[in-house]
């Protein structure tokens, strides 16, 4: 049972445009959400997080939106740059007493110059 | 954030052998985690390792196959025992650090094991 789902295995976006990566979850206990970026042969790099008390968190070019009623979150990258080409993982956990992360299957983002 | 170093970064292992992966963190952390990413798959938590107590394993993972040590607050090891080709994966050490938004998990660069 996949509790965190990234339904788009891949996404191609023109350089300079907005990249939107989507993530859905099924477990209503999840209260804290993170996005990671992963290059081949490297560990995941933390990008941005959001807790359920917010519906938006912004950090530079990265913005995460959370729609708790729809159990949906998205990562917006704008403007997209060639260095953003990587696999992006959405992850979720329950804040209180449980830092274990459940990951989605990832979306491979390719930025076209 | 934290600097997390893993050794080896990659290895080719013979079937039936065991390999121990080391994870060193540049600061003291309470909780360390070991994840696995099999080819084409997502990251899956193997176990949680807290200093001074037995590791807690997730469903599908057992101590005999993946023994873990956590001798102090900056170091942990994961052993992959009696390896088979199905154990070919990236193994990732991670730590939990408090932030203003909650606990954030940071990862090492991973240890890529190929079992032949």
Coordinates of N, CA and C in Angstrom, one line a residue, chain A residues 22-85:
Chain A
X22 N 3.9 17.1 -8.2 CA 2.7 16.8 -7.3 C 2.9 15.6 -6.5
X23 N 2.2 15.5 -5.4 CA 2.3 14.4 -4.4 C 1.0 14.3 -3.7
X24 N 0.5 13.1 -3.6 CA -0.7 12.8 -2.9 C -0.4 11.8 -1.7
X25 N -1.1 11.9 -0.7 CA -0.9 10.9 0.4 C -2.3 10.4 0.9
X26 N -2.3 9.3 1.6 CA -3.5 8.6 2.0 C -3.6 8.6 3.5
X27 N -2.5 8.7 4.2 CA -2.6 8.5 5.7 C -2.9 9.8 6.3
X28 N -4.0 9.9 7.0 CA -4.4 11.2 7.6 C -3.6 11.5 8.9
X29 N -2.7 10.6 9.3 CA -1.8 10.9 10.4 C -0.6 11.7 10.0
X30 N -0.4 11.7 8.7 CA 0.8 12.5 8.3 C 0.5 14.0 8.5
X31 N 1.6 14.6 9.1 CA 1.4 16.0 9.5 C 2.5 16.9 9.1
X32 N 3.5 16.3 8.5 CA 4.7 17.0 8.2 C 5.3 16.5 6.9
X33 N 5.6 17.4 5.9 CA 5.9 16.9 4.6 C 7.2 17.6 4.1
X34 N 8.0 16.8 3.4 CA 9.3 17.3 3.0 C 9.5 16.9 1.5
X35 N 10.3 17.7 0.8 CA 10.7 17.4 -0.5 C 12.2 17.3 -0.5
X36 N 12.7 16.2 -1.3 CA 14.1 16.0 -1.4 C 14.4 15.9 -2.9
X37 N 15.6 16.3 -3.2 CA 16.2 16.2 -4.6 C 17.3 15.2 -4.6
X38 N 17.3 14.4 -5.6 CA 18.4 13.4 -5.6 C 19.0 13.3 -7.0
X39 N 20.3 13.5 -7.0 CA 21.1 13.2 -8.2 C 21.6 11.8 -8.2
X40 N 21.8 11.2 -9.4 CA 22.3 9.8 -9.5 C 23.6 9.6 -8.6
X41 N 23.7 8.5 -7.9 CA 24.8 8.2 -7.1 C 25.1 9.1 -5.9
X42 N 24.1 9.9 -5.6 CA 24.2 10.8 -4.4 C 23.1 10.5 -3.5
X43 N 23.2 10.9 -2.2 CA 22.1 10.8 -1.3 C 21.1 11.9 -1.5
X44 N 19.9 11.8 -1.0 CA 18.9 12.8 -1.2 C 19.3 14.1 -0.5
X45 N 19.0 15.2 -1.1 CA 19.3 16.5 -0.4 C 17.9 17.2 0.0
X46 N 17.9 17.6 1.2 CA 16.6 18.2 1.7 C 16.4 19.6 1.0
X47 N 15.2 19.8 0.5 CA 14.9 21.1 -0.2 C 14.0 22.0 0.7
X48 N 12.9 21.5 1.1 CA 11.9 22.4 1.7 C 10.9 21.5 2.5
X49 N 10.3 22.0 3.5 CA 9.3 21.2 4.2 C 8.1 22.1 4.6
X50 N 7.1 21.5 5.0 CA 5.9 22.2 5.4 C 5.1 21.4 6.5
X51 N 4.6 22.0 7.5 CA 3.8 21.3 8.5 C 2.4 21.6 8.2
X52 N 1.5 20.9 8.8 CA 0.1 21.0 8.4 C -0.6 22.2 8.9
X53 N 0.1 23.0 9.8 CA -0.5 24.2 10.3 C -0.3 25.3 9.2
X54 N 0.4 25.0 8.2 CA 0.6 26.0 7.1 C 0.0 25.4 5.8
X55 N -0.3 26.3 4.8 CA -0.7 25.8 3.5 C 0.3 26.2 2.4
X56 N 1.4 27.0 2.9 CA 2.4 27.4 1.9 C 3.7 27.7 2.7
X57 N 4.8 27.3 2.0 CA 6.1 27.6 2.6 C 7.0 27.9 1.4
X58 N 7.8 29.0 1.5 CA 8.6 29.5 0.4 C 10.0 29.6 0.8
X59 N 10.9 29.2 -0.1 CA 12.3 29.3 0.2 C 13.0 29.5 -1.2
X60 N 13.3 30.8 -1.5 CA 13.9 31.1 -2.7 C 13.0 30.7 -3.9
X61 N 13.6 29.9 -4.8 CA 12.8 29.5 -6.0 C 11.9 28.4 -5.7
X62 N 11.9 27.9 -4.5 CA 11.1 26.7 -4.2 C 9.9 27.1 -3.3
X63 N 8.7 26.7 -3.7 CA 7.5 26.9 -2.9 C 6.8 25.6 -2.8
X64 N 6.4 25.2 -1.5 CA 5.5 24.0 -1.4 C 4.2 24.5 -0.9
X65 N 3.2 23.9 -1.5 CA 1.8 24.1 -1.2 C 1.2 22.9 -0.6
X66 N 0.4 23.0 0.4 CA -0.3 21.9 1.0 C -1.8 22.1 1.1
X67 N -2.5 21.1 0.5 CA -4.0 21.1 0.6 C -4.4 19.9 1.5
X68 N -4.6 20.2 2.7 CA -4.8 19.1 3.7 C -6.1 18.3 3.4
X69 N -7.1 19.1 3.0 CA -8.4 18.4 2.8 C -8.3 17.5 1.6
X70 N -7.5 17.8 0.6 CA -7.4 17.0 -0.5 C -6.2 16.0 -0.4
X71 N -5.5 16.1 0.7 CA -4.3 15.3 0.9 C -3.4 15.4 -0.3
X72 N -3.0 16.6 -0.6 CA -2.2 16.8 -1.8 C -1.2 17.9 -1.5
X73 N 0.0 17.8 -1.9 CA 0.9 18.8 -1.9 C 1.7 18.9 -3.2
X74 N 2.2 20.1 -3.4 CA 3.0 20.3 -4.7 C 4.2 21.2 -4.4
X75 N 5.2 20.9 -5.2 CA 6.4 21.7 -5.2 C 6.5 22.5 -6.5
X76 N 6.7 23.8 -6.3 CA 6.8 24.7 -7.4 C 8.3 25.2 -7.5
X77 N 8.9 25.1 -8.6 CA 10.2 25.7 -8.8 C 10.1 26.7 -9.9
X78 N 10.5 27.9 -9.5 CA 10.4 29.0 -10.6 C 11.5 30.1 -10.3
X79 N 12.3 30.4 -11.3 CA 12.3 29.8 -12.6 C 13.1 28.5 -12.6
X80 N 12.8 27.6 -13.4 CA 13.5 26.3 -13.5 C 14.9 26.6 -14.2
X81 N 15.9 25.9 -13.6 CA 17.2 26.0 -14.1 C 17.7 24.6 -14.5
X82 N 18.7 24.5 -15.4 CA 19.2 23.2 -15.8 C 19.7 22.3 -14.6
X83 N 20.3 23.0 -13.6 CA 20.7 22.3 -12.4 C 19.6 21.6 -11.6
X84 N 18.4 22.0 -11.9 CA 17.3 21.4 -11.2 C 16.9 20.0 -11.7
X85 N 17.5 19.6 -12.8 CA 17.3 18.3 -13.4 C 17.7 17.2 -12.4

